[in-house]
Coordinates of C-alpha atoms and ligand atoms in Angstrom, one line a residue:
X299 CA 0.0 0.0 0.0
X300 CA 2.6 2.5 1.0
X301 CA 5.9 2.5 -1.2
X302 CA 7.6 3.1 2.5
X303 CA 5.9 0.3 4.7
X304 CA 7.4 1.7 7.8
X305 CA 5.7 4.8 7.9
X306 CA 2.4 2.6 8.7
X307 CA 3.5 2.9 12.6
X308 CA 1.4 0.6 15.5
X309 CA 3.1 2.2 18.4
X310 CA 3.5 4.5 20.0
X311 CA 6.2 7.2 20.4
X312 CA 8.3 8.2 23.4
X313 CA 11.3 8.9 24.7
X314 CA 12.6 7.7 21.1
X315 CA 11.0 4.1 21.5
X316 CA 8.0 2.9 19.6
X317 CA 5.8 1.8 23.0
X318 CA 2.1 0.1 23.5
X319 CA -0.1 0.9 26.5
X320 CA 1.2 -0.7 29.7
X321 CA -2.2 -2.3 29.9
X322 CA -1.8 -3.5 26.4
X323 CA -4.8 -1.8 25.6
X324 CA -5.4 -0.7 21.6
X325 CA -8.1 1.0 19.8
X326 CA -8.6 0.6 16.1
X327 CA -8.2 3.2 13.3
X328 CA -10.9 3.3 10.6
X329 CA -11.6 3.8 7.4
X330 CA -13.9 6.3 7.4
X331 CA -14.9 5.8 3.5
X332 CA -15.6 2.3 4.5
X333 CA -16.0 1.6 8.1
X334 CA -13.0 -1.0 7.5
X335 CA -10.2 -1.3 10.1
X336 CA -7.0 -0.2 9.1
X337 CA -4.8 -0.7 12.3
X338 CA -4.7 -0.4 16.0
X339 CA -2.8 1.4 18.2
X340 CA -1.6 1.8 21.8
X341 CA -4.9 3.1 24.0
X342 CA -2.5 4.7 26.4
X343 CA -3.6 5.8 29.9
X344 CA -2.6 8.5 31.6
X345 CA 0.4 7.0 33.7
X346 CA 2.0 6.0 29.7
X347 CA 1.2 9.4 28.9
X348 CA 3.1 11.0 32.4
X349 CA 5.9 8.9 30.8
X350 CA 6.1 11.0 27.8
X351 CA 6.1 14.4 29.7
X352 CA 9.0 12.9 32.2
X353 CA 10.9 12.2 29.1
X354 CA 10.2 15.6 27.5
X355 CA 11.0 17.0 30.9
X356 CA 14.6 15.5 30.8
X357 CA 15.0 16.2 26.7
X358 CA 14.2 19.8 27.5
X359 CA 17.7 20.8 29.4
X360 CA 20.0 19.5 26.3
X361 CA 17.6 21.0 23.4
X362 CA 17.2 24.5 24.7
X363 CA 20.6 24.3 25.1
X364 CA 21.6 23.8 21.2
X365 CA 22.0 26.7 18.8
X366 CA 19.3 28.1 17.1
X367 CA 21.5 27.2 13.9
X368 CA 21.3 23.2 15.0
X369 CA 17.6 23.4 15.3
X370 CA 17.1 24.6 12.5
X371 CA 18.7 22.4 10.4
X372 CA 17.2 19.2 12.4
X373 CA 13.8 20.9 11.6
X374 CA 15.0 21.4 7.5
X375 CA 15.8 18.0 7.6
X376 CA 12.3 16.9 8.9
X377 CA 10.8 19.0 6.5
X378 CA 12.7 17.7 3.4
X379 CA 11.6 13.7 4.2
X380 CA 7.9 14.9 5.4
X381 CA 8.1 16.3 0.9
X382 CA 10.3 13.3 0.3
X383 CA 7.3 10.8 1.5
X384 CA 4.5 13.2 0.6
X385 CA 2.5 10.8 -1.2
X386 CA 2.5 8.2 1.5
X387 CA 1.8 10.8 4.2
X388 CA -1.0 11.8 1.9
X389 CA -2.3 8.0 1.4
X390 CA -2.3 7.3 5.3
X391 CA -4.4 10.9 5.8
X392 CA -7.1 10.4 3.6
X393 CA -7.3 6.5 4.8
X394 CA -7.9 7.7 8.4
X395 CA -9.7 10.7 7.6
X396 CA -11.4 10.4 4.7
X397 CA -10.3 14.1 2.3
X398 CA -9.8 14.0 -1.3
X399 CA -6.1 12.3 -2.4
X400 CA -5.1 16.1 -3.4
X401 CA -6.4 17.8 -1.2
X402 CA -4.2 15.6 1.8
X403 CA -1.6 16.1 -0.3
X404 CA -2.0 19.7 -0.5
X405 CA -2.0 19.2 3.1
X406 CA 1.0 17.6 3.5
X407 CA 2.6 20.3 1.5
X408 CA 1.2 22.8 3.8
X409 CA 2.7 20.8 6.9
X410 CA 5.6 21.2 5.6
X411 CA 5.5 24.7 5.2
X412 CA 5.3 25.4 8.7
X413 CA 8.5 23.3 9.4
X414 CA 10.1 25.4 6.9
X415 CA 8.9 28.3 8.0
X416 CA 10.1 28.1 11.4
X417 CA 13.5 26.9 10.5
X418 CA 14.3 30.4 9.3
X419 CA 12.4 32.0 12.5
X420 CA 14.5 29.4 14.6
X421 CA 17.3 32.0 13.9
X422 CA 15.4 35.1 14.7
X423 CA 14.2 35.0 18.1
X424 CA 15.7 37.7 19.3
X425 CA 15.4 40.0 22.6
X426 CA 16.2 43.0 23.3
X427 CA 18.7 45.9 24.9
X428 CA 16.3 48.0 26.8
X429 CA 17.4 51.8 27.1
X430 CA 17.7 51.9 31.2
X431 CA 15.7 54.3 33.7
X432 CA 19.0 55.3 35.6
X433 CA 22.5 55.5 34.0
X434 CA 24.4 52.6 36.1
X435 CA 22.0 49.7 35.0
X436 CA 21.7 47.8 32.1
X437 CA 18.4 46.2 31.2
X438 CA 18.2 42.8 28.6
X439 CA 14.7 41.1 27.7
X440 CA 16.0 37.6 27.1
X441 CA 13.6 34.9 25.2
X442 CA 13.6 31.9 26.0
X443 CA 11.7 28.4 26.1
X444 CA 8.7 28.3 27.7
X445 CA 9.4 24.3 28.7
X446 CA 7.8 21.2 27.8
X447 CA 4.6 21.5 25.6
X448 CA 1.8 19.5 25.0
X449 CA 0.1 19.7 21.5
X450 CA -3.9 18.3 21.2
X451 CA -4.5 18.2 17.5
X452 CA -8.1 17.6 15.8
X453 CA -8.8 15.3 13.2
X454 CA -9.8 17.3 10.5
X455 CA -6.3 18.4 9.4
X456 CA -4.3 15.6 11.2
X457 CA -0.7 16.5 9.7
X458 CA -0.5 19.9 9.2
X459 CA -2.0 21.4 12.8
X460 CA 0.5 19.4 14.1
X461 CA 3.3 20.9 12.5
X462 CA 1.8 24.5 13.2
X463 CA 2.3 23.7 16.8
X464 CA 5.7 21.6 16.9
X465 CA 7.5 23.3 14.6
X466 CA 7.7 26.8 16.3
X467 CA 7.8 24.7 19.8
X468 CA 11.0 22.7 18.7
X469 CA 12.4 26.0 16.8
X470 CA 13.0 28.2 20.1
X471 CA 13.8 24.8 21.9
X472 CA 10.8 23.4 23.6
X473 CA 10.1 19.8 23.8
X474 CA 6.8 18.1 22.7
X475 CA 4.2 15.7 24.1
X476 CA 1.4 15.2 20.7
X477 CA -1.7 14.1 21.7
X478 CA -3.4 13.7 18.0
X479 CA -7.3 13.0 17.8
X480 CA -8.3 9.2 18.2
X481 CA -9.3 9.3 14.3
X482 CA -6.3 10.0 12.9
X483 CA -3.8 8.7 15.0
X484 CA -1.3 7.4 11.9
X485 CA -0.8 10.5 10.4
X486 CA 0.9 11.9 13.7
X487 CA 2.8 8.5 14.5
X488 CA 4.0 8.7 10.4
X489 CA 5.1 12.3 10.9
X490 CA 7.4 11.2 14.3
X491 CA 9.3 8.1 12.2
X492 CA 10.7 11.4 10.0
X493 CA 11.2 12.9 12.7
X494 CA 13.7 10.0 14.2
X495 CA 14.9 9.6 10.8
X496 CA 15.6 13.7 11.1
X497 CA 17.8 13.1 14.3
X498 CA 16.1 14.9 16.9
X499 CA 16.9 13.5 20.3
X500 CA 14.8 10.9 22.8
X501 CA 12.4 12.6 24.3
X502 CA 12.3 16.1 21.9
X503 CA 8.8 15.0 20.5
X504 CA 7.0 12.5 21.9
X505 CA 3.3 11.5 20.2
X506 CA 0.6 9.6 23.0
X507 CA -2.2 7.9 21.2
X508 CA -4.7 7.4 23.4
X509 CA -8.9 6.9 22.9
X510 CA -9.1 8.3 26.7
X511 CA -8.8 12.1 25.3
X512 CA -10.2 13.1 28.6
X513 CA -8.4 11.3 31.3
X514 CA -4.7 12.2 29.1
X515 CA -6.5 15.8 28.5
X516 CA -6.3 16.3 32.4
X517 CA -3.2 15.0 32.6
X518 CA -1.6 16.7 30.3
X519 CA -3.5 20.2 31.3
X520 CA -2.6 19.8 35.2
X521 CA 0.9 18.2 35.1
X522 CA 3.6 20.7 37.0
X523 CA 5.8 19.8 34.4
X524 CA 3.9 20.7 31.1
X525 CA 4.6 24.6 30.7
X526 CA 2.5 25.0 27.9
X527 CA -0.9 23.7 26.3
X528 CA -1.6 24.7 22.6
X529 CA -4.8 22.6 21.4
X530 CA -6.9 22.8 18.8
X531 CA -10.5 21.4 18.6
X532 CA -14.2 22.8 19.8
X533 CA -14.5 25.7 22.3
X534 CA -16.4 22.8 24.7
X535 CA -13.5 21.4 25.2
X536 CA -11.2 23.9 25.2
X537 CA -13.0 25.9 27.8
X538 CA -12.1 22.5 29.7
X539 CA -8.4 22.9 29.2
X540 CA -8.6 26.1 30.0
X541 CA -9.7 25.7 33.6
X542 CA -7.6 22.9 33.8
X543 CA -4.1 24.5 33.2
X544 CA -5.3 27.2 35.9
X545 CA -3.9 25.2 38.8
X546 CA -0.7 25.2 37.5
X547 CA -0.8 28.5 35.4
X548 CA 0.4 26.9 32.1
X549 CA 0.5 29.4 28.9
X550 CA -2.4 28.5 26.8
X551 CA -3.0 28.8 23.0
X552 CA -6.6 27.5 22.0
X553 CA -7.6 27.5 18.3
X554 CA -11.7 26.5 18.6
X555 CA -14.7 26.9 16.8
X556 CA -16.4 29.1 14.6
X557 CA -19.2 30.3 12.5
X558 CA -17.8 32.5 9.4
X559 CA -19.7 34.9 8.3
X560 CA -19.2 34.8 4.7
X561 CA -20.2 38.5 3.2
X562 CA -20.9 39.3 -0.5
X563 CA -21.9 42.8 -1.2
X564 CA -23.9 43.5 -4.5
X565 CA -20.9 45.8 -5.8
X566 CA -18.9 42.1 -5.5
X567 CA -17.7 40.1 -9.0
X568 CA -19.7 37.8 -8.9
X569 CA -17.8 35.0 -10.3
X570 CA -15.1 35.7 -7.9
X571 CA -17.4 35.4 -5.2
X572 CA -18.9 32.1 -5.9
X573 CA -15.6 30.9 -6.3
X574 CA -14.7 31.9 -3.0
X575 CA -17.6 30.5 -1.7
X576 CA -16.9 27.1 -3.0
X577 CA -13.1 27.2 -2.0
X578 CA -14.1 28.4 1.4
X579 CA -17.4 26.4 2.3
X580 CA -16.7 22.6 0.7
X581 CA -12.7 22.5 1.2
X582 CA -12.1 19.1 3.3
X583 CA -16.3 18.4 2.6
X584 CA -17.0 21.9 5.0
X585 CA -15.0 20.1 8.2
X586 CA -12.3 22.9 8.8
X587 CA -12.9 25.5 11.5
X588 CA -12.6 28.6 9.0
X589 CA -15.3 27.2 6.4
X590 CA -17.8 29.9 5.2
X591 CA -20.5 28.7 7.4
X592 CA -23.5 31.9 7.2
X593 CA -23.6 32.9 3.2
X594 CA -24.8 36.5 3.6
X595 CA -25.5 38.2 0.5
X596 CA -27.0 41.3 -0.1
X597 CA -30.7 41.1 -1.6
X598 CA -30.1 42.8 -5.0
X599 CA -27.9 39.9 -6.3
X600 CA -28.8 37.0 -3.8
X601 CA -30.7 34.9 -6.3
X602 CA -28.4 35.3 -9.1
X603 CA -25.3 34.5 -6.6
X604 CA -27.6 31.5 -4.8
X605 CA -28.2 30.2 -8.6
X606 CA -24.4 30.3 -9.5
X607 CA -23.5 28.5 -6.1
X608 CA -26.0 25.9 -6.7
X609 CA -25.2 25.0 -9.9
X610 CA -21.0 24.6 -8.9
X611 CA -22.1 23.0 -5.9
X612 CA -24.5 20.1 -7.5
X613 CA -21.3 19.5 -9.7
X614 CA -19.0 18.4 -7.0
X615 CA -17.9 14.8 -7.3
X616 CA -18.3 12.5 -3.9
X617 CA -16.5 10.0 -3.4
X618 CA -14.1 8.4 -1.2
X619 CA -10.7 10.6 -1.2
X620 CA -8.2 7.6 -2.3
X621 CA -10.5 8.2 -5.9
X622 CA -8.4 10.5 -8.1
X623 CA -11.7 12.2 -9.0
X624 CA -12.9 12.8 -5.7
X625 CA -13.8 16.1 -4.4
X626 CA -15.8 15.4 -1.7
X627 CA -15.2 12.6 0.5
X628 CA -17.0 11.2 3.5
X629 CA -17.7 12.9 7.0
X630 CA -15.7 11.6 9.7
X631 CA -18.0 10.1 11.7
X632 CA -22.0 9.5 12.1
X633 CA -22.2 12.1 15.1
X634 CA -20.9 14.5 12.0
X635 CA -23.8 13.3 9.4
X636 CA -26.2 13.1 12.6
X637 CA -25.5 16.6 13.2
X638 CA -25.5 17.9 9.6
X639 CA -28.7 16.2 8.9
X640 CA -30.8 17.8 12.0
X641 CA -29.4 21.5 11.2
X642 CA -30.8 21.1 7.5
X643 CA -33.7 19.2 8.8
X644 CA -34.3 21.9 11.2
X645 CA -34.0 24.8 8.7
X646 CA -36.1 23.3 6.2
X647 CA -38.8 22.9 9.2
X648 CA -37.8 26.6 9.9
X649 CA -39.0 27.5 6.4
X650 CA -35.5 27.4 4.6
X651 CA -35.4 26.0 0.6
X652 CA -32.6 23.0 0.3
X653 CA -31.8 24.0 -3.3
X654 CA -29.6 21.3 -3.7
X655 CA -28.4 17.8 -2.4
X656 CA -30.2 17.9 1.6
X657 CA -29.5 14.1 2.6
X658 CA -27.5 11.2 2.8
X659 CA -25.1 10.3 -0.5
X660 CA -26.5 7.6 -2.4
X661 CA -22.9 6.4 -1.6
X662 CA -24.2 5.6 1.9
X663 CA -21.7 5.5 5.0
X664 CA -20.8 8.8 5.9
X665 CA -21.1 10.5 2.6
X666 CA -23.4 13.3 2.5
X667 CA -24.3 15.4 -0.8
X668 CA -22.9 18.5 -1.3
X669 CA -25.8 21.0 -0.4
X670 CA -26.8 24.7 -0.8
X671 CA -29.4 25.8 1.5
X672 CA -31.2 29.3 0.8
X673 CA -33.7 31.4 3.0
X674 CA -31.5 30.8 6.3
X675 CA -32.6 33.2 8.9
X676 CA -30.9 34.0 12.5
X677 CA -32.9 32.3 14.5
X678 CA -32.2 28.6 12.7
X679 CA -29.7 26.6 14.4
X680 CA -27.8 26.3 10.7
X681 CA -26.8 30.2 11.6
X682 CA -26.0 30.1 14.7
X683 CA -24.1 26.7 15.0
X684 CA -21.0 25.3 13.2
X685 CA -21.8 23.0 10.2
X686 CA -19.0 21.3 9.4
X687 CA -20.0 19.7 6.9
X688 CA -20.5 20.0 2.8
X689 CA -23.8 22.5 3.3
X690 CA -23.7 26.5 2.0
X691 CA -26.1 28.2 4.3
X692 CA -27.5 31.4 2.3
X693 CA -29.3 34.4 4.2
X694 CA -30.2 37.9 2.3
X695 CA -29.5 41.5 4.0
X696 CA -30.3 45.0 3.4
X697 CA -27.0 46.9 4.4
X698 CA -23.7 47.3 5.2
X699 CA -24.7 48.2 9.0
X700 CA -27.6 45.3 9.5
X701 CA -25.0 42.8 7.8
X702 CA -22.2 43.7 10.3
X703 CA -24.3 44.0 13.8
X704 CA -25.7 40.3 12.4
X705 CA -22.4 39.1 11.4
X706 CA -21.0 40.3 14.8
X707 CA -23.9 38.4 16.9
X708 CA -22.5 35.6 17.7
X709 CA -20.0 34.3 20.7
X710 CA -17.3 33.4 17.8
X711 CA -14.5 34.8 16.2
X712 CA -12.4 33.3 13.7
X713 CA -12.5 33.6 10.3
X714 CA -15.1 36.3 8.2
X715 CA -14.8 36.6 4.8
X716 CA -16.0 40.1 2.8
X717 CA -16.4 40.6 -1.0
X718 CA -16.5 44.0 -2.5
X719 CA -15.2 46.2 -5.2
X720 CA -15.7 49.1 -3.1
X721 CA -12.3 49.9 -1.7
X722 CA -13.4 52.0 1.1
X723 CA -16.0 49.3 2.2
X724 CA -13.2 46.6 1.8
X725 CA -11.1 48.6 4.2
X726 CA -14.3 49.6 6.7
X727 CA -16.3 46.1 7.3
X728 CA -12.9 44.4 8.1
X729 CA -12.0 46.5 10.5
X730 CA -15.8 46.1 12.1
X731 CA -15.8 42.7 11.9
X732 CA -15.2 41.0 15.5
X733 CA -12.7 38.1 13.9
X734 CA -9.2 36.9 14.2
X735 CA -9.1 36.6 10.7
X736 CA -10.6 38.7 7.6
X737 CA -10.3 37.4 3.8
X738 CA -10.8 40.5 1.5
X739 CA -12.0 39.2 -1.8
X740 CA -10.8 35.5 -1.2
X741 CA -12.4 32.5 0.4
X742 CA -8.6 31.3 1.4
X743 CA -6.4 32.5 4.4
X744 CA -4.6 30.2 5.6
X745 CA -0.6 30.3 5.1
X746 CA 2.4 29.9 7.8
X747 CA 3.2 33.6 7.0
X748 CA -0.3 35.5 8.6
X749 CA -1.1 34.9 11.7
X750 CA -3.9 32.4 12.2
X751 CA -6.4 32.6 15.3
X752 CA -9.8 33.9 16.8
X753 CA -10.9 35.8 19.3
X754 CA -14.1 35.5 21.8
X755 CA -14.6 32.1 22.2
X756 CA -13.1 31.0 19.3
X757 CA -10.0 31.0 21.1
X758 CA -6.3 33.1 22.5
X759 CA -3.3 33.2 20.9
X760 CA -1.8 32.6 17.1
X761 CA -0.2 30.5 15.2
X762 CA 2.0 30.2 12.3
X763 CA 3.9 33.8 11.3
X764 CA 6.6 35.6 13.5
X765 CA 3.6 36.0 16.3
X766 CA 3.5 32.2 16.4
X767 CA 6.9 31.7 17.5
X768 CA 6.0 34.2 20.4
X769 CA 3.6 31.3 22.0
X770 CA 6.5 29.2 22.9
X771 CA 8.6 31.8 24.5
X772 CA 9.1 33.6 27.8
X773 CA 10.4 36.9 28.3
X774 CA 13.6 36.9 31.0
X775 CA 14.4 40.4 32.3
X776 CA 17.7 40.7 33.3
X777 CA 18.6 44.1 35.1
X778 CA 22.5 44.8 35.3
X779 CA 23.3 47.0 38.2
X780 CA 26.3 48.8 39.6
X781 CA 28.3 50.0 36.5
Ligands
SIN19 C1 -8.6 24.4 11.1 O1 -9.7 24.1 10.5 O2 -8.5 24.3 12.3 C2 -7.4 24.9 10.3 C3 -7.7 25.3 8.9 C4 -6.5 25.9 8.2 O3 -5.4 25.9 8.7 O4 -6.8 26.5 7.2

């Protein structure tokens, strides 16, 4: 199946040893596309998973110490074999989760980038010399490592939000415990074997697969020793982690949920707008956290815009993601379908037109059709809640004031998205918009050069760019008296 069989891994990683559960507990990794078994892997309990922090704890004191130069080119060297075995990192990714063959391979591509990325940073974390408040001091802001940091990574982009976090982490000289999702545990385990091949130490980065996210999750969140948690996933349970790094007053960078407003003004082009639309709403079949998820258009050009979407949306080939042709594949689980089946049910109850698709894939499993559902209203669950799945949402408005008080009503902050030719407008509603994130004219932002993150509950900190790198450092003042 994979032209290098040893990246298929059944253990898992720490301290530079492939290990299974002390218990000898495994869970088994799925085919989503098919419901067939592909492996199993270590269930580890907490006490395996302590294991992996003690051994990131020791692997801390010789990393930091390395130059910034060494780092970097352990991290290069990761990132030239993660491209070296793209298309078998892609193959294992869309067997565990299920997205298109091109798209996991755009992904893997993307993982990568953020290695590469913060290779170069590696070299540039600098402090500074601060001008000092009386003439015999001196005054230095030193950066330095915040410790041993545990990564939770979601399923729905299993390689590359791993790399978002690890890379950075391992760049300024923090270790790493990875906890990936329980789906797509292989993808993460693949990713450490280049990692050992890349050379970096026992006990630098460390992966726990585990199916007890929540006993590991406390674990991981209260341990004295864990500096850091950066986690990605819903705002449930990152509230959760939240509360639980308090005790021990860990930095905390949470990446959660959304619910994209995705705005198209009638002075838009039109063409370009669909096509964002598409690009944003249906990329990994709607499952990413910065999907368009409320279509609002303004009334003038809604229909002509809803027909356009429909039609490019009813084309959209489903199948499952190993098919070449595939641009759609399945849902990663039946509490995904479940839920994307009661939010249309519930806006068609509401009054809203399914224009197309609406139900299960004739494929069966997990598939679901490809759907555009117009006459959306604020009070429909569909608008206030995050889809995640292959459904365009449309709702009309009026103007540039009622669109941004509805666009703003809602506890998230992620990702909005704002078409216009009006260059005044395209410089006012972004700035209005309550979002981490603001795509001007394009339904894709997401790149290891911008900063990526949300604000209200859809999370604190960033990642990728220079501000990424930030997350994984401390701030030393040393004062220099007596000159
Ligand atoms: C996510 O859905 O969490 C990440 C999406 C991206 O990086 O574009």
């Amino acid at each position: 199946m994979l032209a290098v069989e040893d990246l298929l891994r059944d253990n898992a990683f720490v301290n530079g040893h492939w290990v299974s559960a002390d218990s000898g507990n495994r869970f088994e990794v799925t085919n989503p596309a098919d419901g067939k078994t592909l492996t199993s892997v270590p269930d580890l309990g907490p006490d395996d998973a302590a294991q992996a922090v003690e051994a990131a704890r020791e692997a801390f004191g010789g990393w930091k110490k390395q130059t910034a130069g060494h780092r970097a080119k352990m991290l290069n060297r990761w990132h030239d074999l993660i491209l070296a075995n793209e298309k078998d990192l892609a193959l294992l990714m869309t067997l565990e989760q299920g997205k298109p063959i091109r798209e996991a391979r755009g992904e893997i591509r993307y993982a990568a980038s953020f290695v590469r990325w913060f290779a170069e940073e590696a070299r540039r974390a600098y402090g500074d010399v601060i001008p000092p408040h009386v003439a015999d001091k001196r005054i230095l802001a030193l950066k330095q490592p915040v410790g041993v940091v545990a990564a939770i990574t979601p399923w729905n982009f299993p390689a590359a939000m791993i790399t978002r976090k690890v890379a950075p982490a391992l760049a300024v000289g923090c270790t790493v415990v990875i906890k990936p999702s329980e789906w797509t545990p292989l993808t993460a385990l693949a990713l450490a074997r280049l990692a050992e091949d890349a050379g970096f130490p026992s006990g630098v980065l460390n992966v726990v697969t585990t199916m007890d996210a929540a006993g590991v999750g406390t674990m991981l969140t209260s341990h004295p020793d864990v500096r850091k948690i950066s986690f990605t996933g819903s705002t449930r349970v990152g509230k959760l982690v939240l509360a639980g790094a308090a005790n021990t007053v860990k930095r905390v960078s949470l990446e959660l949920g959304g619910n994209a407003p995705f705005i198209v003004f009638d002075d838009a082009d039109l063409e370009a707008a669909v096509e964002g639309a598409v690009a944003s709403k249906y990329r990994n079949a709607g499952q990413t956290c910065v999907c368009a998820n409320r279509i609002l258009v303004q009334e003038g050009i809604a229909e002509e815009f809803t027909v356009r979407l429909t039609a490019k949306t009813s084309r959209l080939t489903v199948g499952p993601g190993v098919d070449d042709s595939s641009q759609i594949g399945p849902l990663i689980n039946e509490s995904a379908l479940e839920k994307v089946t009661r939010l249309i049910s519930s806006a068609q109850e509401a009054g809203a037109t399914i224009r197309t698709g609406g139900k299960v894939h004739e494929l069966g499993g997990t598939f679901f059709e490809p759907s555009l559902v117009s006459g959306v209203t604020d009070e429909m669950d569909i608008f206030s809640e995050e889809i995640f799945g292959p459904v365009s949402a449309i709702s009309t408005f009026k103007t540039e004031e009622e669109v941004i008080r509805r666009a703003n009503d809602t506890p998230f902050g992620l990702a909005a998205y704002v078409f216009t030719r009006d260059y005044a407008r395209a410089w006012r509603v972004p700035e209005a918009l309550e979002y981490g994130m603001v795509g001007v004219n394009t339904g894709m932002i997401s790149t290891p050069v911008a900063p990526f993150g949300g604000v209200k509950q859809s999370g604190m900190g960033r990642e990728g760019s220079r501000y990424g790198m930030d997350e994984f450092l401390e701030t030393k003042t040393v004062t220099i008296g007596g000159l």
